[in-house]
Structure formats: C-alpha cells, structure tokens
Amino acid sequence: MKIQPFGDSCLLVSFEREISITTNQKVIALFKAIEFKKGIEFLIPAYNSLTIGINQEIWSLHEATIYIREIGKDLESIEPVGNNKYVIPVCYESPFSLDLEEISSILDISKEQLIELHTSRNYRVFMLGFVAGFAYMGPLDVKLESPRKSNPRLKVPSGSVGLAGLQTGIYPTEAPGGWQIIGRTPLEMFSPEREAPTLLNAGDEIRFRAISADEYQIIKLKIETGIFEMEVYDE
Amino acid sequence: MSSMLKLHFRKTGLKTTIQDFGRNGHQHIGIPVGGALDKLSMSAANRILDNEVNTPVLECTLIGPEIEFEGEGMICLTGAEMNGSIEDEPIERYKAVRVKSGDILKFKGAQEGCRTYIGIKGQWKVKSWLGSYSSLSSYLSEKGFMGPVQVNDKLEIEDLSSNENLPEIKIKKPYYASCYIVRVVTGPEFSQFSIEQIESFFHQIFTISQDANRMGYRLNERITGYDSSAEEISSGIIPGTVQITNSGQPIVLLADAQTTGGYPRMVNVISEDLNLFGQMKPGDEVKFMLATL
C-alpha cells in the first residue's frame, strides 16, 4: 500500500498494479473503514486505488496519511463486508442487442454461446465512474474479451449492457460510448430522485439473467408502478 | 418586506448554467463535484448582495443570455467583462444593481475573461440535488431538475430580507489577461515522464484549444517525445488534474470532469489557481510553474 499526496487537498492510496478481485477487496475494505470519518470530504474507489479528499480545516494531509497508514495495516483482517448480490435481468434480443451479431462473429462464437458465457458467472463491481452510476464489472470469461468499437456511438441508450476488454458494464443514462452493446436491462441503474441514486456500488456482486422482450416490458411496468423488487442471490 | 423576482430567458447565451460550490461526497458513485468554475467571482457576487456565499448564481460563458425581469430585486455581475446593460444603460461589475418589471438584461460578447456570474439577492426557487443547485448534464433536466438554461425558461428568486441597505463591501475588480502562469504540484504519475518530457511541459507556452468546456480544457500543444498507447488502470481524477493524452496533449480537468480516468496524471493545478481556468478562453496562453505544497 502506497500513500501519496494528490493535488493540494487529496491523498491517493495505491495497491498492487493489477485488476484483480483480491486487490479491489483491499480498496473497498479501506473505503468502508474510513467512509464516515470526519475530515474526509469524498472518496473515489477504483480498481486498485482510493482517492481521498481531505478537509484540511480538520486535519493536515500529513495527519491523515498517518491515520490511513495505521488503518491500512490490517486491511487483510477486515472481513469482506456483506455487499449486495443482485441479479440483473438483460434482454439480449433485437433491438436492444446492437452489436451482438458483430461481436459474436469477431469472437468467433455463436450468439447463444455468448449469452450463455455472459450469464454463467458472477461479476464484481470494481468501481463506478465515467458517468454517474456507470459500474465497471468483471472479469469476463477470456472468450468474451472484446475490442472497443472503432467508431464510438454518440448516444448509447440508457440500460445498454456492453463489453470492453475483460469488463462488462451497464450505461445508467444515455451517454456516448465505444463498448460493444449486447443487450439491455429494464432496471433503472441511475435515478436522481432515489435516496441512493445508483443501483450498484463498488464492491457489489452481480450476475446477469437472460429475459425475453415480454419480460423486459413487464419489469419496466413493475418499476413504473413501484411494485418491482430486486432479485438477489446468495451463495 | 419580501419581494419576488422572476427571470424570463429570452436568449440563452452560449452556455448558461446555475452554479454554486457544487456537491461533494458523491464521487464514489461517479457523480462529479460540479459548481462554479471561478468560485472567487461566484462568491464575490453573493457577498456584494449579502447572500450566503453558497447561494446559486448564473454562470454565463463567452456570450451572455438575454433576461427579462418581472417583479423587483437586486442583481450583481462579477467575473468576465461582457458589457452587461439594462435598457442600454451599462452595468458596472461588482456593484449591486436594482431591477424592476420589464427591465431587460443584455450582454455583448466577453471582452475580457470567459465567464460572467449573475448573482441575485434572495432565495432561488429551484430544485436542489444532493445538496447543490449546480446543473449537471441533460440527464437531470429530464427528471425535472434544472439543466443548462433553455429559451423560455423561468426562474424565481424570493428575497425575504427586510433590510434594504446592502453592506459596503469593497472587492477589487479582477483583470483578466489572455496569458496566465499557473502553479502546479506533481501528480501521481509524474515520475513516469522523462526529463525531456518534463522540461518541455514546463518550458513551453500552451494555448487553450477549442475543445474547452466545464469538463476540461484540452491544450493545443504536445509535450515533446511522448507517444504512448499504454493504458493506465483507471483511477480517481479531481478538478485540477492535468492528464497527458496518448498524443502528448495535456488536458486540464475541471469541475464537471468524470471521477475516474486512465491517462497518466502528470501534475495538478493548485486549488487557488484553478479559478483562473474558469476565465481562460480558447486561444489564451498558459504556462505551468512547479510549486511545492
């Protein structure tokens, strides 16, 4: 664990230079341990780093460094906290699966195999970024490792599920982007009126479940009428 | 006695948004801090009007809006000089001005600086989100929150104070040149750059490109001898972070920048000098100077 000043009012804590679940667990453990500490203005957990905004009216960067180094000593012993385990329904059918055809042929697998591979394992939410609520999740099965689109779309529809490298992600709002879009979820990944505006948080775990276009519409309706309940799994 | 002032936007200007100090503490879910790019000018307008310093203001960019007032109230212009006038009467910046029904506030293009702030005395009747009125991109306006100002938008501000007299506050009018020296501290990936690259970064004069908005300013020039296609593992970025893109062009990140990024973070502009970027416009010159914390 390395701590260094970042700008004149932040600290940057960096862990092993890799994208892995064990390294990201340390990031999230540190995030949870200091989340509500007075004198910390904001936190940005990422794959292998944590950016910490320090209120220097409360303490100096130096004092904060000493405190964080102390907490960091037993990150390993902090039990992984009970994060959410959500099932995210995804419709992999047209018109939602904008790039499914193309990316299956690039990866040289059938569309059915792609969907099977995408839905057959659990993914970790490594971090949120890019736009409010965009969750970077992975790692994907290596057979799904995808190049980004050479011409990014100016508008990717909200709810689109995409692949890029060994990551999978969901566009929480309409945004520009170069991920390969394979389906769409009816869930509201980001909603400013909600008390927790984002559905997912860094450290959560998810799995995808393939749904039909009919079920997509039913879930949409349930969400609109406020009777939808998130499906969770436990293992 | 309370009074109500309504603003009718007849023209939007180039980009006019509601801003305050922004929302801190939601970066972990990917929400940028937002807020006025030039917080000094923004808070000056509020101090002159005897508002709380964090009261929202209108941030106008290069070309100001055209606003018709209904009711009575006090306004104050700070920041860039855009030759604001009411009924062809020029308005002096950094001074409270009384407005009444039918008055129309107009601007010419920015003559000096880039962003003018319009402070209005009283409480703003707009929806706040996560503790701030700062308008984010359009996804919030779809949900009934105020996005960037549109033609025919209306704003209401209620002044509940009974005191007619504003305190005497002397604020020195800033002068905005078109060349700036900005202090920076080393960033997380500073040591990855070669001596030659570092020298070229600090020796050359950069110019602000057309690709300059509230998310960040891309600079036209490149640092010498830099050619990288290596992607860093995405990590946190903050307003003031200067990233070097693969082509060697620096980008200075500002208030609406996303919260994570993958380009190497070479240096960080110190908070005090970050306000200056709010007043820089495409074509302006900037030189960086290394400072210590």
Coordinates of C-alpha atoms in Angstrom, one line a residue:
Chain A
M1 CA 0.0 0.0 0.0
K2 CA 1.4 3.3 -1.1
I3 CA 0.1 6.7 0.1
Q4 CA 1.0 9.9 -1.8
P5 CA -0.4 13.4 -1.9
F6 CA -2.7 14.1 -4.9
G7 CA -3.1 17.7 -5.7
D8 CA -3.1 20.0 -2.7
S9 CA -6.1 18.5 -0.9
C10 CA -6.2 14.8 -1.6
L11 CA -4.3 11.6 -0.9
L12 CA -4.0 8.7 -3.3
V13 CA -3.7 5.2 -1.9
S14 CA -2.4 2.7 -4.5
F15 CA -2.3 -1.1 -4.2
E16 CA -0.8 -3.7 -6.5
R17 CA -0.8 -2.6 -10.1
E18 CA -3.4 -5.1 -11.3
I19 CA -7.1 -5.6 -12.0
S20 CA -8.0 -8.4 -9.6
I21 CA -10.7 -9.2 -7.1
T22 CA -8.2 -9.5 -4.2
T23 CA -6.7 -6.1 -4.8
N24 CA -10.1 -4.4 -5.3
Q25 CA -11.2 -6.0 -2.0
K26 CA -8.5 -4.1 -0.2
V27 CA -9.6 -0.9 -1.9
I28 CA -13.2 -1.5 -0.7
A29 CA -12.1 -2.6 2.8
L30 CA -10.2 0.7 3.2
F31 CA -13.1 2.7 1.7
K32 CA -15.6 1.2 4.2
A33 CA -13.2 1.6 7.1
I34 CA -12.9 5.4 6.6
E35 CA -16.1 6.3 4.7
F36 CA -17.7 8.2 7.6
K37 CA -14.5 9.6 9.2
K38 CA -14.7 13.2 10.0
G39 CA -12.3 15.3 7.9
I40 CA -12.8 13.1 4.8
E41 CA -14.8 15.0 2.1
F42 CA -15.0 12.4 -0.6
L43 CA -13.7 9.1 -1.7
I44 CA -13.1 7.6 -5.2
P45 CA -12.6 3.9 -5.0
A46 CA -11.2 2.5 -8.3
Y47 CA -9.7 -0.9 -9.4
N48 CA -6.6 -0.7 -7.4
S49 CA -6.6 2.8 -5.8
L50 CA -8.5 5.0 -3.5
T51 CA -8.6 8.8 -3.9
I52 CA -9.3 10.5 -0.6
G53 CA -10.4 14.2 -0.3
I54 CA -9.1 15.7 2.9
N55 CA -10.7 18.6 4.7
Q56 CA -7.6 20.5 5.8
E57 CA -9.5 22.6 8.3
I58 CA -9.9 19.4 10.3
W59 CA -6.5 17.8 9.8
S60 CA -3.4 18.1 7.6
L61 CA -2.5 15.8 4.7
H62 CA 0.3 14.5 7.0
E63 CA -2.0 13.7 9.9
A64 CA -4.5 12.0 7.5
T65 CA -1.6 10.0 6.0
I66 CA -0.6 8.6 9.4
Y67 CA -4.2 7.7 10.2
I68 CA -4.7 5.9 6.9
R69 CA -1.4 4.1 7.1
E70 CA -2.5 2.8 10.5
I71 CA -5.9 1.5 9.2
G72 CA -4.1 0.1 6.2
K73 CA -2.0 -2.2 8.4
D74 CA -4.8 -4.7 8.9
L75 CA -6.9 -4.4 5.8
E76 CA -6.3 -8.2 5.2
S77 CA -8.0 -9.0 8.5
I78 CA -11.1 -6.9 7.7
E79 CA -13.8 -9.4 6.8
P80 CA -15.2 -8.7 3.3
V81 CA -18.4 -6.8 4.1
G82 CA -21.8 -8.2 3.2
N83 CA -22.2 -6.5 -0.2
N84 CA -25.3 -6.8 -2.3
K85 CA -25.6 -9.7 -4.7
Y86 CA -28.1 -8.7 -7.4
V87 CA -29.5 -10.5 -10.4
I88 CA -29.6 -8.1 -13.3
P89 CA -32.2 -9.1 -16.0
V90 CA -31.0 -8.5 -19.5
C91 CA -32.8 -8.8 -22.8
Y92 CA -30.3 -9.9 -25.4
E93 CA -32.8 -9.6 -28.3
S94 CA -33.2 -7.1 -31.0
P95 CA -33.5 -4.1 -31.0
F96 CA -31.5 -3.9 -27.7
S97 CA -28.5 -6.1 -28.7
L98 CA -27.0 -3.5 -31.1
D99 CA -23.6 -5.3 -31.5
L100 CA -24.4 -8.9 -30.6
E101 CA -24.3 -10.1 -34.2
E102 CA -21.0 -8.3 -35.0
I103 CA -19.2 -9.1 -31.7
S104 CA -20.1 -12.8 -31.8
S105 CA -18.6 -13.1 -35.2
I106 CA -15.4 -11.2 -34.1
L107 CA -15.1 -13.5 -31.1
D108 CA -16.0 -16.5 -33.4
I109 CA -18.7 -17.9 -31.2
S110 CA -22.5 -18.1 -31.6
K111 CA -24.9 -15.6 -30.1
E112 CA -26.3 -18.3 -27.9
Q113 CA -22.8 -19.2 -26.6
L114 CA -22.0 -15.5 -25.9
I115 CA -25.2 -15.1 -23.9
E116 CA -24.5 -18.4 -22.1
L117 CA -21.0 -17.2 -21.2
H118 CA -22.1 -13.8 -20.1
T119 CA -24.8 -15.1 -17.8
S120 CA -22.9 -18.1 -16.3
R121 CA -20.7 -16.3 -13.8
N122 CA -20.8 -13.7 -11.1
Y123 CA -19.1 -10.4 -11.6
R124 CA -17.6 -7.9 -9.2
V125 CA -18.4 -4.2 -9.4
F126 CA -14.9 -2.9 -9.3
M127 CA -15.8 0.8 -9.4
L128 CA -18.2 3.4 -10.6
G129 CA -17.1 6.1 -13.0
F130 CA -17.4 7.6 -16.4
V131 CA -20.9 8.9 -15.8
A132 CA -23.0 8.8 -12.6
G133 CA -23.7 5.2 -11.8
F134 CA -21.7 3.5 -14.6
A135 CA -20.4 0.3 -13.0
Y136 CA -17.2 -1.3 -14.3
M137 CA -17.7 -5.1 -13.7
G138 CA -15.7 -8.2 -14.4
P139 CA -13.7 -10.1 -15.0
L140 CA -15.3 -11.7 -18.1
D141 CA -14.5 -15.2 -19.4
V142 CA -11.5 -14.7 -21.7
K143 CA -13.5 -16.0 -24.6
L144 CA -15.6 -12.7 -24.3
E145 CA -12.6 -10.4 -24.3
S146 CA -13.8 -7.7 -26.7
P147 CA -12.2 -4.8 -28.6
R148 CA -13.8 -1.4 -28.2
K149 CA -15.8 -0.2 -31.2
S150 CA -13.5 1.7 -33.6
N151 CA -16.3 4.4 -34.0
P152 CA -17.8 5.1 -30.6
R153 CA -21.5 5.8 -30.6
L154 CA -22.5 9.4 -29.8
K155 CA -25.6 8.0 -27.9
V156 CA -25.7 4.7 -26.3
P157 CA -29.3 4.1 -24.9
S158 CA -29.8 4.0 -21.1
G159 CA -29.7 0.5 -19.7
S160 CA -27.4 -0.9 -22.5
V161 CA -25.2 -3.7 -21.4
G162 CA -21.7 -3.7 -23.0
L163 CA -18.4 -5.5 -23.3
A164 CA -14.9 -3.9 -23.4
G165 CA -11.7 -5.8 -22.8
L166 CA -12.4 -8.1 -19.9
Q167 CA -15.0 -5.8 -18.5
T168 CA -18.8 -5.7 -18.7
G169 CA -20.8 -2.6 -17.9
I170 CA -24.3 -1.0 -18.0
Y171 CA -24.9 2.5 -19.3
P172 CA -27.0 4.1 -16.5
T173 CA -28.1 7.0 -18.7
E174 CA -27.9 7.8 -22.3
A175 CA -24.2 8.6 -23.0
P176 CA -21.6 8.4 -25.7
G177 CA -19.5 5.2 -25.7
G178 CA -17.5 2.6 -27.5
W179 CA -18.5 -0.6 -25.7
Q180 CA -19.9 -3.5 -27.7
I181 CA -23.6 -3.5 -26.8
I182 CA -25.1 -7.0 -26.4
G183 CA -28.4 -6.3 -24.6
R184 CA -30.4 -4.0 -22.4
T185 CA -31.7 -4.1 -18.8
P186 CA -35.1 -2.7 -17.9
L187 CA -33.7 -1.7 -14.5
E188 CA -33.1 1.9 -13.6
M189 CA -29.4 1.9 -12.8
F190 CA -29.4 5.6 -12.0
S191 CA -32.3 7.7 -10.7
P192 CA -31.6 11.1 -9.2
E193 CA -34.8 11.0 -7.2
R194 CA -33.9 7.9 -5.3
E195 CA -32.2 8.2 -1.9
A196 CA -29.4 6.1 -3.2
P197 CA -29.2 7.4 -6.8
T198 CA -27.3 4.4 -8.1
L199 CA -28.4 0.8 -8.0
L200 CA -24.9 -0.6 -7.7
N201 CA -21.9 0.3 -5.5
A202 CA -18.3 -0.5 -5.8
G203 CA -17.7 -3.9 -4.1
D204 CA -21.2 -5.3 -5.0
E205 CA -21.5 -8.6 -6.9
I206 CA -23.9 -9.2 -9.7
R207 CA -25.0 -11.9 -12.2
F208 CA -27.0 -11.4 -15.4
R209 CA -30.2 -13.3 -16.3
A210 CA -31.4 -13.5 -19.9
I211 CA -35.0 -12.4 -20.3
S212 CA -37.4 -12.2 -23.2
A213 CA -38.7 -8.9 -24.7
D214 CA -42.0 -9.6 -23.0
E215 CA -40.4 -9.9 -19.6
Y216 CA -38.4 -6.8 -20.3
Q217 CA -41.7 -4.9 -20.8
I218 CA -43.3 -6.4 -17.7
I219 CA -40.3 -5.4 -15.5
K220 CA -40.5 -1.9 -16.9
L221 CA -44.1 -1.7 -16.0
K222 CA -43.5 -3.1 -12.5
I223 CA -40.8 -0.4 -12.0
E224 CA -43.0 2.4 -13.2
T225 CA -45.8 1.3 -10.8
G226 CA -43.4 0.8 -7.9
I227 CA -44.0 -2.9 -7.4
F228 CA -40.7 -4.2 -8.7
E229 CA -38.4 -6.0 -6.3
M230 CA -34.8 -6.6 -6.9
E231 CA -33.9 -10.2 -7.3
V232 CA -30.9 -11.2 -5.1
Y233 CA -28.9 -14.4 -4.9
D234 CA -27.0 -16.0 -2.1
E235 CA -24.1 -18.3 -2.3
Chain B
M1 CA -41.0 43.0 3.3
S2 CA -40.4 40.1 0.9
S3 CA -40.2 40.6 -2.8
M4 CA -40.3 38.2 -5.7
L5 CA -38.2 38.4 -8.8
K6 CA -38.9 36.3 -11.9
L7 CA -36.4 35.8 -14.7
H8 CA -37.6 35.0 -18.2
F9 CA -34.8 33.8 -20.5
R10 CA -35.3 35.4 -24.0
K11 CA -31.9 34.1 -25.2
T12 CA -29.8 31.5 -23.5
G13 CA -26.3 32.8 -24.5
L14 CA -23.6 30.3 -25.4
K15 CA -23.9 28.2 -22.2
T16 CA -25.6 29.5 -19.1
T17 CA -26.0 27.3 -16.1
I18 CA -26.9 27.5 -12.4
Q19 CA -23.9 27.0 -10.2
D20 CA -22.9 27.1 -6.6
F21 CA -19.9 25.5 -4.8
G22 CA -21.1 22.1 -6.1
R23 CA -21.8 18.7 -4.5
N24 CA -19.0 17.0 -2.6
G25 CA -19.1 13.5 -1.3
H26 CA -20.8 11.6 -4.2
Q27 CA -17.7 10.9 -6.3
H28 CA -17.7 7.3 -5.2
I29 CA -20.8 6.7 -7.3
G30 CA -19.4 8.6 -10.2
I31 CA -21.0 12.0 -9.6
P32 CA -18.7 14.9 -10.4
V33 CA -18.4 17.8 -7.9
G34 CA -19.7 20.4 -10.4
G35 CA -20.0 24.0 -9.2
A36 CA -18.8 27.4 -10.5
L37 CA -15.6 27.2 -12.4
D38 CA -14.5 30.6 -11.0
K39 CA -15.6 30.3 -7.3
L40 CA -13.9 33.6 -6.4
S41 CA -16.2 35.6 -8.8
M42 CA -19.2 33.5 -7.9
S43 CA -18.8 34.1 -4.1
A44 CA -18.0 37.8 -4.7
A45 CA -21.4 38.3 -6.3
N46 CA -23.1 36.8 -3.3
R47 CA -21.0 38.8 -0.8
I48 CA -21.9 42.0 -2.5
L49 CA -25.6 41.1 -2.4
D50 CA -25.4 40.0 1.3
N51 CA -26.4 36.4 0.3
E52 CA -24.9 33.3 1.8
V53 CA -21.7 32.7 -0.2
N54 CA -23.0 29.3 -1.4
T55 CA -26.2 30.8 -2.9
P56 CA -26.6 29.8 -6.6
V57 CA -25.6 32.2 -9.4
L58 CA -25.9 32.1 -13.1
E59 CA -22.7 31.2 -14.9
C60 CA -22.6 32.7 -18.4
T61 CA -20.0 31.6 -20.9
L62 CA -18.4 33.9 -23.6
I63 CA -21.9 35.2 -24.8
G64 CA -24.4 36.1 -22.1
P65 CA -28.1 35.4 -22.1
E66 CA -30.9 37.9 -22.5
I67 CA -33.2 38.1 -19.5
E68 CA -36.4 39.9 -18.9
F69 CA -37.3 40.6 -15.3
E70 CA -40.7 40.6 -13.6
G71 CA -41.0 41.9 -10.1
E72 CA -38.3 43.7 -8.2
G73 CA -34.9 42.7 -7.0
M74 CA -31.2 43.2 -6.8
I75 CA -28.6 41.7 -9.1
C76 CA -24.8 41.9 -9.4
L77 CA -22.4 40.9 -12.2
T78 CA -18.9 39.6 -11.5
G79 CA -16.2 37.8 -13.4
A80 CA -15.7 38.4 -17.1
E81 CA -16.5 41.7 -18.6
M82 CA -19.3 41.2 -21.1
N83 CA -20.6 44.7 -21.2
G84 CA -23.9 43.9 -19.4
S85 CA -26.6 46.6 -19.8
I86 CA -30.2 47.1 -18.8
E87 CA -32.2 49.2 -21.2
D88 CA -29.0 50.3 -22.8
E89 CA -27.6 51.6 -19.5
P90 CA -24.2 49.9 -18.9
I91 CA -24.0 48.0 -15.7
E92 CA -20.9 48.3 -13.5
R93 CA -19.5 44.9 -12.5
Y94 CA -19.0 44.2 -8.8
K95 CA -21.9 46.5 -7.8
A96 CA -25.4 45.7 -6.7
V97 CA -28.0 46.9 -9.3
R98 CA -31.7 47.3 -8.7
V99 CA -34.0 45.8 -11.4
K100 CA -37.8 46.1 -11.9
S101 CA -40.5 44.6 -14.1
G102 CA -39.9 45.0 -17.8
D103 CA -36.2 45.5 -17.5
I104 CA -34.1 43.5 -20.0
L105 CA -30.6 42.5 -19.2
K106 CA -28.4 42.1 -22.3
F107 CA -24.8 41.3 -22.9
K108 CA -22.2 41.7 -25.6
G109 CA -19.5 39.0 -26.1
A110 CA -16.9 38.6 -23.4
Q111 CA -14.3 41.3 -23.9
E112 CA -12.0 40.2 -21.1
G113 CA -12.2 36.8 -19.3
C114 CA -14.6 34.0 -20.2
R115 CA -17.3 33.6 -17.6
T116 CA -19.6 36.2 -16.1
Y117 CA -21.6 35.4 -12.9
I118 CA -25.0 36.9 -12.3
G119 CA -25.8 37.0 -8.6
I120 CA -29.4 37.6 -7.5
K121 CA -30.3 38.7 -4.0
G122 CA -32.6 36.2 -2.2
Q123 CA -33.5 32.5 -2.3
W124 CA -33.8 30.5 -5.5
K125 CA -36.9 28.6 -6.1
V126 CA -35.2 25.7 -7.9
K127 CA -34.9 22.0 -7.0
S128 CA -31.5 21.1 -5.5
W129 CA -30.0 17.7 -5.8
L130 CA -27.6 16.1 -3.3
G131 CA -27.1 19.5 -1.6
S132 CA -26.3 21.6 -4.7
Y133 CA -28.1 23.5 -7.4
S134 CA -25.3 23.0 -9.8
S135 CA -26.8 21.9 -13.1
L136 CA -25.3 18.7 -14.5
S137 CA -25.7 17.4 -18.0
S138 CA -29.1 16.9 -19.6
Y139 CA -30.0 13.6 -17.7
L140 CA -31.0 15.7 -14.7
S141 CA -33.2 18.1 -16.7
E142 CA -35.2 15.1 -18.0
K143 CA -36.0 14.3 -14.4
G144 CA -37.3 17.8 -13.6
F145 CA -34.0 19.3 -12.3
M146 CA -32.7 22.4 -13.9
G147 CA -30.2 21.7 -16.6
P148 CA -28.4 24.3 -18.7
V149 CA -30.7 27.3 -19.3
Q150 CA -33.1 27.0 -22.3
V151 CA -35.1 29.7 -24.1
N152 CA -38.4 30.5 -22.3
D153 CA -37.1 29.0 -19.0
K154 CA -38.3 30.9 -16.0
L155 CA -36.5 31.3 -12.6
E156 CA -37.9 32.7 -9.4
I157 CA -36.0 34.2 -6.6
E158 CA -37.6 35.4 -3.4
D159 CA -35.9 38.0 -1.2
L160 CA -37.1 37.6 2.4
S161 CA -34.7 40.1 3.9
S162 CA -36.2 43.3 5.2
N163 CA -33.0 45.2 5.0
E164 CA -32.9 47.5 2.0
N165 CA -29.3 48.5 2.6
L166 CA -26.5 46.3 1.5
P167 CA -23.3 46.3 3.4
E168 CA -20.4 48.3 1.9
I169 CA -18.0 45.7 0.5
K170 CA -15.0 46.6 -1.4
I171 CA -13.9 43.9 -3.8
K172 CA -11.1 44.7 -6.2
K173 CA -12.3 44.1 -9.8
P174 CA -10.0 41.4 -11.3
Y175 CA -8.2 42.0 -14.5
Y176 CA -8.1 39.0 -16.9
A177 CA -5.2 38.9 -19.3
S178 CA -5.0 36.4 -22.1
C179 CA -1.9 34.8 -20.7
Y180 CA -1.6 33.1 -17.4
I181 CA 1.0 31.4 -15.2
V182 CA -0.5 28.6 -13.2
R183 CA 1.1 26.8 -10.2
V184 CA 1.0 23.0 -10.2
V185 CA 2.2 20.2 -7.9
T186 CA 3.5 16.9 -9.2
G187 CA 0.8 14.3 -9.9
P188 CA 0.7 10.6 -9.2
E189 CA 2.3 9.5 -12.5
F190 CA 4.8 12.4 -12.6
S191 CA 7.8 10.1 -12.2
Q192 CA 6.8 8.1 -15.3
F193 CA 7.7 11.0 -17.5
S194 CA 11.3 11.5 -18.9
I195 CA 13.4 14.6 -18.0
E196 CA 12.9 15.7 -21.6
Q197 CA 9.1 15.5 -21.4
I198 CA 9.0 17.3 -18.1
E199 CA 11.2 20.0 -19.4
S200 CA 9.1 20.5 -22.4
F201 CA 6.0 20.7 -20.2
F202 CA 7.4 23.4 -18.0
H203 CA 9.2 25.4 -20.8
Q204 CA 6.6 25.8 -23.4
I205 CA 3.7 28.1 -23.6
F206 CA 0.5 26.2 -24.2
T207 CA -2.7 27.6 -25.7
I208 CA -6.2 26.7 -24.9
S209 CA -7.9 24.7 -27.7
Q210 CA -11.5 25.0 -28.9
D211 CA -12.1 21.8 -27.0
A212 CA -12.6 23.6 -23.7
N213 CA -15.7 23.2 -21.6
R214 CA -16.8 22.7 -18.0
M215 CA -15.4 19.1 -18.0
G216 CA -11.9 20.2 -19.0
Y217 CA -9.6 22.2 -21.3
R218 CA -7.6 20.4 -23.9
L219 CA -4.4 22.3 -24.8
N220 CA -3.2 22.6 -28.4
E221 CA 0.5 21.8 -28.0
R222 CA 2.1 18.5 -27.2
I223 CA 5.0 17.6 -24.8
T224 CA 8.0 16.5 -26.8
G225 CA 9.0 12.9 -27.2
Y226 CA 5.7 11.5 -25.9
D227 CA 4.0 8.7 -27.7
S228 CA 2.1 6.3 -25.6
S229 CA -0.7 3.9 -26.3
A230 CA -0.3 2.2 -22.9
E231 CA -3.4 2.4 -20.8
E232 CA -3.2 3.0 -17.1
I233 CA -5.6 1.2 -14.8
S234 CA -8.4 3.7 -14.3
S235 CA -8.0 5.7 -11.1
G236 CA -9.5 8.7 -9.4
I237 CA -9.2 12.2 -11.0
I238 CA -10.1 15.5 -9.4
P239 CA -10.6 19.0 -10.8
G240 CA -7.1 20.4 -11.5
T241 CA -5.7 17.1 -12.6
V242 CA -3.6 17.5 -15.8
Q243 CA -3.7 14.3 -17.8
I244 CA -1.4 13.6 -20.8
T245 CA -3.3 12.0 -23.6
N246 CA -1.7 9.4 -25.9
S247 CA -0.8 12.1 -28.4
G248 CA 1.1 14.1 -25.7
Q249 CA -1.6 16.8 -25.5
P250 CA -2.4 17.8 -21.9
I251 CA -6.0 18.1 -20.7
V252 CA -6.7 20.2 -17.6
L253 CA -9.7 18.6 -15.8
L254 CA -12.4 20.9 -14.3
A255 CA -15.5 20.8 -12.1
D256 CA -17.7 18.6 -14.4
A257 CA -14.9 16.1 -15.3
Q258 CA -15.7 12.4 -14.8
T259 CA -14.4 10.9 -11.5
T260 CA -12.1 8.3 -12.9
G261 CA -9.8 8.2 -15.9
G262 CA -7.0 6.2 -17.5
Y263 CA -4.5 8.8 -18.8
P264 CA -1.4 9.5 -16.7
R265 CA -1.8 12.3 -14.2
M266 CA 1.3 14.4 -14.7
V267 CA 0.6 17.4 -12.4
N268 CA -2.2 19.0 -10.5
V269 CA -3.2 22.7 -10.6
I270 CA -3.3 24.1 -7.1
S271 CA -6.8 24.9 -5.9
E272 CA -6.1 28.6 -5.6
D273 CA -5.1 28.9 -9.3
L274 CA -7.9 26.6 -10.6
N275 CA -10.4 29.6 -10.6
L276 CA -8.2 31.2 -13.3
F277 CA -9.2 28.4 -15.8
G278 CA -12.8 29.5 -15.5
Q279 CA -11.7 32.7 -17.1
M280 CA -9.5 31.3 -19.8
K281 CA -10.9 31.1 -23.3
P282 CA -9.7 29.3 -26.4
G283 CA -6.6 30.9 -27.7
D284 CA -5.4 32.1 -24.3
E285 CA -1.9 31.2 -23.3
V286 CA -0.9 29.3 -20.2
K287 CA 2.5 28.4 -18.7
F288 CA 2.9 26.0 -15.8
M289 CA 5.1 26.6 -12.8
L290 CA 6.1 23.8 -10.3
A291 CA 5.1 24.7 -6.7
T292 CA 5.6 22.7 -3.5
L293 CA 2.9 22.0 -1.0

